[in-house]
Amino acid sequence: MKIIISINTAWNIFNFRVGLIKALQSQGHQIVALSPKDEYVQRLEEMGVQHIPIKLDQKGINPFKDLNLIKQYYTIFKSIIPDLILSYTIKPNIYGNLAARRLKIPTINNISGLGTLFINTNIITSYIGKLLYKIGLSSSKHVFFQNQEDKNLFIQSRFTSDKNSSVIPGSGVNIKFFKSSKITNKGKRFLFSGRLIGDKGVFEYLKAAIIVLKKFPDIEFILVGEMGVNNKTAISEDDLNGYIEKYSQFKYLGKTDNMLDLLKTIDVMVLPSYREGLSKSLLEASAMKIPIITSDVPGCRDIVTHGYNGFLCKVKSVDSLARSMQEIIEITEETRHEMGLNGRIHIEQFFSEEKVIKHYSNQINKLLKS
């Protein structure tokens, strides 16, 4: 089969879908990546993946402004005539599906998170976006969700049906690659990993860290992730530099695709997100025996059992987050290490990348038989 993987960035494909791509290639499928062009295109091509660039504005959902995007999808799909499209993120899921429907090309969609569209209080934007989701997903052969609450919401909203959808363990994590021989946990190095936007809880992380530093001035608070993303809740470079200049304990390492080496140096992962599909950064941290502090929201609490492999805090609460940070510092080193071990066991049981690949293979095989 010729399979298109359609996402909003080549970085996303390379960092989250490489395991799936390799598995599909080993099964004899030809993979074509469709996304805006960035520095990760070359890496995909080195894997034998054909890349086709598309112009996609990630900012906002406006069907009138995005008409050209639908035309792009239609032209590309018509020229390639793929057997299947695997689609991720909002615009590929909506507009890609609309184009694929006209050409009668089957699609399998992945709802990797509801994001700003569902958190957004702008009624008009939210309504238009949800309406487009309903129209776009109506022709999908199958819809994968990364947590049960997202699936329930889409079924209740009649965007999809129960028989036409299922829950998979996020993008999964390569447990053979993300492994650690760590035997101690000093509780000194904290990490926030994700896009530096308000919806990920970056401001709560910084503000809670300041509270913690008053009592524990030797703690290091690290941030890694993309800066200046096209999102109105993003922290500005000036604001972040202001925190870093005032507090030497803050360190911003930029954007990285080498999470393994970074995680080897980390004691606690913190993600105070407002909502996730299923956080990849939390999965990788748990696989590396790192205890987690995260919000008690869908896509985060699915990974953490409070007191077992980390702590859950109240969403959008700086005080609750700061208390959780202080608590994990104050517990014994042995308890922190045990939490990390529990996290590793949890990942091995439920969130391995192999389980995700199996779900995709099963759906593809159903299409081949139909």
Coordinates of C-alpha atoms in Angstrom, one line a residue:
M1 CA 0.0 0.0 0.0
K2 CA 1.0 3.6 -0.6
I3 CA 0.3 5.4 2.7
I4 CA 0.4 9.2 3.3
I5 CA 1.2 10.4 6.8
S6 CA -0.2 13.9 7.1
I7 CA 0.7 16.1 10.0
N8 CA 1.3 19.9 10.7
T9 CA 5.2 19.6 10.9
A10 CA 7.9 17.3 9.7
W11 CA 9.4 17.6 13.2
N12 CA 6.2 16.0 14.6
I13 CA 6.5 13.1 12.1
F14 CA 10.2 12.5 12.9
N15 CA 9.9 12.8 16.7
F16 CA 6.5 11.0 17.2
R17 CA 5.9 8.6 14.3
V18 CA 9.3 7.1 13.4
G19 CA 8.6 3.7 15.1
L20 CA 5.3 3.4 13.2
I21 CA 6.9 4.4 9.9
K22 CA 9.6 1.8 10.3
A23 CA 7.0 -0.9 11.2
L24 CA 4.9 0.0 8.2
Q25 CA 7.9 -0.1 5.9
S26 CA 8.9 -3.5 7.2
Q27 CA 5.4 -4.7 6.2
G28 CA 6.1 -3.6 2.6
H29 CA 4.1 -0.3 2.6
Q30 CA 5.4 2.8 0.9
I31 CA 5.3 5.9 3.1
V32 CA 4.8 9.5 1.9
A33 CA 5.1 12.3 4.4
L34 CA 2.9 15.4 3.9
S35 CA 3.7 18.5 6.0
P36 CA 5.2 22.0 5.8
K37 CA 8.9 21.8 5.1
D38 CA 11.4 22.1 8.0
E39 CA 14.8 20.9 8.9
Y40 CA 13.5 17.3 9.7
V41 CA 12.6 16.6 6.1
Q42 CA 16.1 15.4 5.3
R43 CA 16.0 12.9 8.1
L44 CA 12.7 11.5 6.9
E45 CA 14.1 11.2 3.4
E46 CA 17.1 9.4 4.7
M47 CA 14.7 6.8 6.1
G48 CA 13.3 6.2 2.6
V49 CA 10.2 8.4 3.2
Q50 CA 9.1 10.6 0.3
H51 CA 8.2 14.1 1.5
I52 CA 5.8 16.4 -0.2
P53 CA 5.6 20.0 1.2
I54 CA 2.3 21.8 1.9
K55 CA 1.7 25.3 3.0
L56 CA -0.2 25.2 6.3
D57 CA -0.9 28.1 8.6
Q58 CA -1.2 26.6 12.1
K59 CA -2.9 29.7 13.5
G60 CA -6.7 29.6 13.9
I61 CA -9.5 27.7 12.2
N62 CA -11.1 29.8 9.4
P63 CA -12.7 27.8 6.5
F64 CA -12.6 30.8 4.2
K65 CA -8.9 31.4 4.8
D66 CA -8.2 27.7 4.6
L67 CA -9.9 27.1 1.2
N68 CA -6.5 27.1 -0.5
L69 CA -5.4 24.4 2.0
I70 CA -8.2 22.1 0.9
K71 CA -7.2 22.7 -2.7
Q72 CA -3.6 21.8 -1.9
Y73 CA -4.7 18.5 -0.3
Y74 CA -6.9 17.7 -3.2
T75 CA -4.2 18.3 -5.8
I76 CA -1.6 16.3 -3.9
F77 CA -3.9 13.4 -3.1
K78 CA -5.1 13.3 -6.8
S79 CA -1.6 13.2 -8.1
I80 CA -0.4 10.5 -5.7
I81 CA -3.6 8.4 -5.4
P82 CA -2.6 6.8 -2.1
D83 CA -4.3 3.7 -0.8
L84 CA -4.7 5.2 2.7
I85 CA -4.1 8.5 4.6
L86 CA -3.1 8.5 8.2
S87 CA -3.9 12.0 9.5
Y88 CA -2.9 13.8 12.7
T89 CA -3.5 17.3 14.2
I90 CA -6.5 19.6 13.6
K91 CA -6.1 21.0 10.0
P92 CA -4.9 17.7 8.4
N93 CA -7.7 15.9 10.2
I94 CA -10.4 18.3 9.0
Y95 CA -9.3 19.7 5.6
G96 CA -7.3 16.6 4.6
N97 CA -10.4 14.5 5.2
L98 CA -12.6 16.8 3.1
A99 CA -10.2 16.5 0.2
A100 CA -9.8 12.7 0.6
R101 CA -13.6 12.3 0.7
R102 CA -14.0 13.8 -2.8
L103 CA -11.4 11.4 -4.1
K104 CA -12.8 8.4 -2.1
I105 CA -9.5 7.8 -0.4
P106 CA -9.9 6.1 3.0
T107 CA -8.6 7.9 6.1
I108 CA -7.6 6.9 9.6
N109 CA -7.5 9.9 11.9
N110 CA -5.7 10.4 15.2
I111 CA -7.0 12.9 17.7
S112 CA -3.7 13.6 19.6
G113 CA -5.3 16.2 21.8
L114 CA -8.1 18.7 21.8
G115 CA -5.9 21.8 22.4
T116 CA -6.9 25.4 22.3
L117 CA -10.0 24.7 20.2
F118 CA -11.7 23.0 23.1
I119 CA -10.1 25.0 25.9
N120 CA -10.8 28.3 24.0
T121 CA -13.6 30.5 25.5
N122 CA -14.2 32.1 22.1
I123 CA -17.6 30.7 21.3
I124 CA -17.6 31.5 17.6
T125 CA -14.2 30.0 17.0
S126 CA -15.0 26.9 19.1
Y127 CA -18.3 26.4 17.3
I128 CA -16.8 26.7 13.8
G129 CA -14.0 24.3 14.7
K130 CA -16.3 21.7 16.2
L131 CA -18.6 21.9 13.2
L132 CA -15.7 21.3 10.8
Y133 CA -14.6 18.4 12.9
K134 CA -18.0 16.8 12.7
I135 CA -18.1 17.2 8.9
G136 CA -14.5 16.1 8.4
L137 CA -14.6 13.0 10.6
S138 CA -17.9 11.8 9.1
S139 CA -16.0 10.0 6.3
S140 CA -13.2 8.6 8.4
K141 CA -12.7 4.8 8.4
H142 CA -11.5 4.9 12.0
V143 CA -10.6 7.5 14.6
F144 CA -7.9 6.9 17.2
F145 CA -8.1 8.8 20.5
Q146 CA -5.3 9.0 23.1
N147 CA -7.6 9.0 26.2
Q148 CA -11.1 7.8 26.9
E149 CA -12.5 11.3 27.9
D150 CA -11.6 12.7 24.5
K151 CA -13.3 9.8 22.8
N152 CA -16.4 10.2 25.0
L153 CA -16.6 13.9 24.2
F154 CA -16.5 13.3 20.4
I155 CA -19.1 10.5 20.6
Q156 CA -21.4 12.7 22.7
S157 CA -20.9 15.5 20.2
R158 CA -21.7 13.0 17.4
F159 CA -18.4 13.7 15.6
T160 CA -17.8 9.9 15.5
S161 CA -19.3 6.7 16.8
D162 CA -18.2 4.1 19.3
K163 CA -17.8 1.3 16.7
N164 CA -15.8 3.6 14.5
S165 CA -13.2 4.7 17.1
S166 CA -10.9 3.4 19.8
V167 CA -8.4 4.5 22.4
I168 CA -4.7 3.8 21.9
P169 CA -1.8 4.6 24.3
G170 CA -0.8 7.9 22.7
S171 CA 2.2 7.7 20.4
G172 CA 3.6 5.1 22.7
V173 CA 7.2 5.0 23.8
N174 CA 10.1 2.9 22.6
I175 CA 10.9 1.1 25.9
K176 CA 14.0 -0.4 24.4
F177 CA 15.4 3.0 23.6
F178 CA 14.1 5.0 26.6
K179 CA 15.6 3.0 29.5
S180 CA 17.7 4.1 32.5
S181 CA 20.1 2.4 34.9
K182 CA 19.4 5.1 37.4
I183 CA 19.6 4.0 41.0
T184 CA 19.3 7.3 42.9
N185 CA 17.2 10.4 42.7
K186 CA 18.4 13.5 44.5
G187 CA 15.3 15.6 43.6
K188 CA 17.4 18.5 42.4
R189 CA 16.8 18.9 38.7
F190 CA 13.2 19.6 37.5
L191 CA 12.2 19.7 33.8
F192 CA 9.3 21.3 31.9
S193 CA 9.2 19.8 28.4
G194 CA 6.7 21.0 25.8
R195 CA 5.8 24.0 23.7
L196 CA 6.3 27.1 25.7
I197 CA 2.6 28.1 25.7
G198 CA 0.1 29.0 28.4
D199 CA -2.1 25.9 27.7
K200 CA 0.9 23.7 28.6
G201 CA 1.2 25.4 32.0
V202 CA 4.5 27.1 31.4
F203 CA 3.6 30.2 33.4
E204 CA 2.4 28.0 36.4
Y205 CA 5.7 26.2 36.2
L206 CA 7.8 29.4 36.4
K207 CA 5.6 31.0 39.1
A208 CA 5.5 27.8 41.2
A209 CA 9.3 27.4 40.9
I210 CA 9.8 30.9 42.3
I211 CA 7.8 29.9 45.4
V212 CA 9.8 26.7 45.8
L213 CA 13.1 28.5 45.4
K214 CA 12.4 30.6 48.6
K215 CA 12.7 27.4 50.6
F216 CA 14.9 25.3 48.4
P217 CA 17.3 27.7 46.6
D218 CA 19.5 24.9 45.2
I219 CA 16.8 23.4 42.9
E220 CA 17.4 23.7 39.2
F221 CA 14.4 24.4 36.9
I222 CA 14.9 23.5 33.3
L223 CA 12.7 24.2 30.3
V224 CA 13.0 22.6 26.9
G225 CA 10.7 23.1 23.9
E226 CA 9.7 25.3 21.0
M227 CA 9.7 29.1 21.7
G228 CA 7.6 31.6 19.7
V229 CA 5.1 29.1 18.4
N230 CA 2.1 30.5 16.5
N231 CA -0.2 30.5 19.6
K232 CA -1.6 33.5 21.4
T233 CA -0.8 32.0 24.8
A234 CA 2.9 31.6 24.0
I235 CA 5.4 33.1 26.4
S236 CA 7.5 35.8 24.8
E237 CA 11.3 35.6 24.6
D238 CA 11.6 38.8 26.6
D239 CA 9.4 37.5 29.4
L240 CA 11.3 34.2 29.6
N241 CA 14.6 36.0 29.6
G242 CA 13.3 38.1 32.4
Y243 CA 12.8 35.1 34.6
I244 CA 16.2 33.7 33.6
E245 CA 18.0 36.9 34.4
K246 CA 16.4 37.2 37.8
Y247 CA 16.8 33.6 38.8
S248 CA 20.0 31.7 37.9
Q249 CA 18.2 28.5 38.7
F250 CA 16.1 28.8 35.5
K251 CA 17.7 27.4 32.4
Y252 CA 16.1 27.3 28.9
L253 CA 17.8 24.7 26.6
G254 CA 15.8 25.4 23.5
K255 CA 14.2 22.8 21.2
T256 CA 15.7 19.3 21.2
D257 CA 15.2 15.9 19.6
N258 CA 17.7 14.2 21.9
M259 CA 15.4 13.7 24.9
L260 CA 17.2 10.5 26.0
D261 CA 20.5 12.2 27.1
L262 CA 18.6 15.1 28.7
L263 CA 16.3 12.8 30.7
K264 CA 19.3 10.9 32.1
T265 CA 20.1 14.1 34.0
I266 CA 16.6 14.9 35.3
D267 CA 15.1 14.0 38.7
V268 CA 11.5 15.2 38.3
M269 CA 9.3 15.9 35.2
V270 CA 6.7 18.6 35.5
L271 CA 3.9 19.3 33.1
P272 CA 1.1 21.5 34.4
S273 CA -0.9 21.2 31.2
Y274 CA -4.5 22.3 30.9
R275 CA -5.3 19.2 28.8
E276 CA -3.5 16.6 26.7
G277 CA -4.2 13.8 24.3
L278 CA -1.6 11.7 26.0
S279 CA 1.6 13.5 26.8
K280 CA 4.7 12.1 25.0
S281 CA 7.1 13.9 27.4
L282 CA 5.4 12.2 30.4
L283 CA 5.6 8.8 28.8
E284 CA 9.3 9.1 28.0
A285 CA 10.1 10.5 31.5
S286 CA 8.2 7.6 33.2
A287 CA 10.1 5.1 31.0
M288 CA 13.3 6.7 32.3
K289 CA 12.3 6.1 35.9
I290 CA 11.6 9.8 36.5
P291 CA 8.7 10.7 38.9
I292 CA 6.1 13.1 37.5
I293 CA 4.2 16.1 38.7
T294 CA 1.3 16.9 36.4
S295 CA -2.2 18.4 36.2
D296 CA -5.3 16.3 37.2
V297 CA -6.7 16.5 33.6
P298 CA -7.3 14.2 30.7
G299 CA -4.2 13.0 29.0
C300 CA -2.1 13.6 32.1
R301 CA -3.8 11.7 34.9
D302 CA -4.0 8.7 32.5
I303 CA -0.2 8.3 33.0
V304 CA 0.1 9.2 36.7
T305 CA -1.4 7.5 39.8
H306 CA -1.1 10.0 42.6
G307 CA 1.5 8.9 45.2
Y308 CA 2.5 5.9 43.1
N309 CA 4.6 7.2 40.2
G310 CA 4.2 10.9 40.9
F311 CA 1.8 13.6 42.0
L312 CA -1.3 15.2 40.5
C313 CA -2.0 18.9 41.1
K314 CA -4.9 21.1 40.4
V315 CA -5.0 22.6 36.9
K316 CA -4.1 26.3 36.6
S317 CA -3.2 26.4 40.3
V318 CA 0.3 27.8 41.1
D319 CA -0.1 27.0 44.8
S320 CA -1.1 23.4 44.2
L321 CA 1.8 22.9 41.8
A322 CA 4.2 24.5 44.2
R323 CA 3.0 22.2 47.1
S324 CA 3.5 19.2 44.9
M325 CA 7.0 20.3 44.0
Q326 CA 7.9 20.9 47.6
E327 CA 6.4 17.5 48.6
I328 CA 8.5 15.6 46.1
I329 CA 11.6 17.4 47.3
E330 CA 10.8 16.6 51.0
I331 CA 10.1 12.9 50.6
T332 CA 13.1 10.5 50.9
E333 CA 15.4 9.8 48.1
E334 CA 14.4 6.2 48.3
T335 CA 10.7 7.1 47.9
R336 CA 11.5 9.2 44.8
H337 CA 13.5 6.4 43.3
E338 CA 10.7 3.9 44.0
M339 CA 8.2 6.3 42.3
G340 CA 10.4 6.3 39.2
L341 CA 10.6 2.5 39.2
N342 CA 6.8 2.3 39.5
G343 CA 6.5 4.6 36.5
R344 CA 8.8 2.4 34.4
I345 CA 6.6 -0.7 35.3
H346 CA 3.5 1.2 34.3
I347 CA 4.9 2.2 30.9
E348 CA 6.0 -1.3 30.1
Q349 CA 2.5 -2.7 31.0
F350 CA 0.3 -0.2 29.1
F351 CA 2.2 2.4 26.9
S352 CA 4.8 0.7 24.8
E353 CA 5.1 1.8 21.2
E354 CA 4.6 -1.8 20.1
K355 CA 1.0 -1.6 21.3
V356 CA 0.3 1.5 19.2
I357 CA 1.8 -0.1 16.1
K358 CA -0.4 -3.2 16.6
H359 CA -3.6 -1.0 16.7
Y360 CA -2.6 0.6 13.4
S361 CA -1.7 -2.7 11.8
N362 CA -5.0 -4.2 12.8
Q363 CA -7.0 -1.3 11.2
I364 CA -4.9 -1.4 8.0
N365 CA -5.4 -5.1 7.7
K366 CA -9.2 -4.6 8.0
L367 CA -9.0 -2.2 5.0
L368 CA -7.0 -4.6 3.0
K369 CA -9.6 -7.3 3.6
S370 CA -12.6 -5.0 2.8

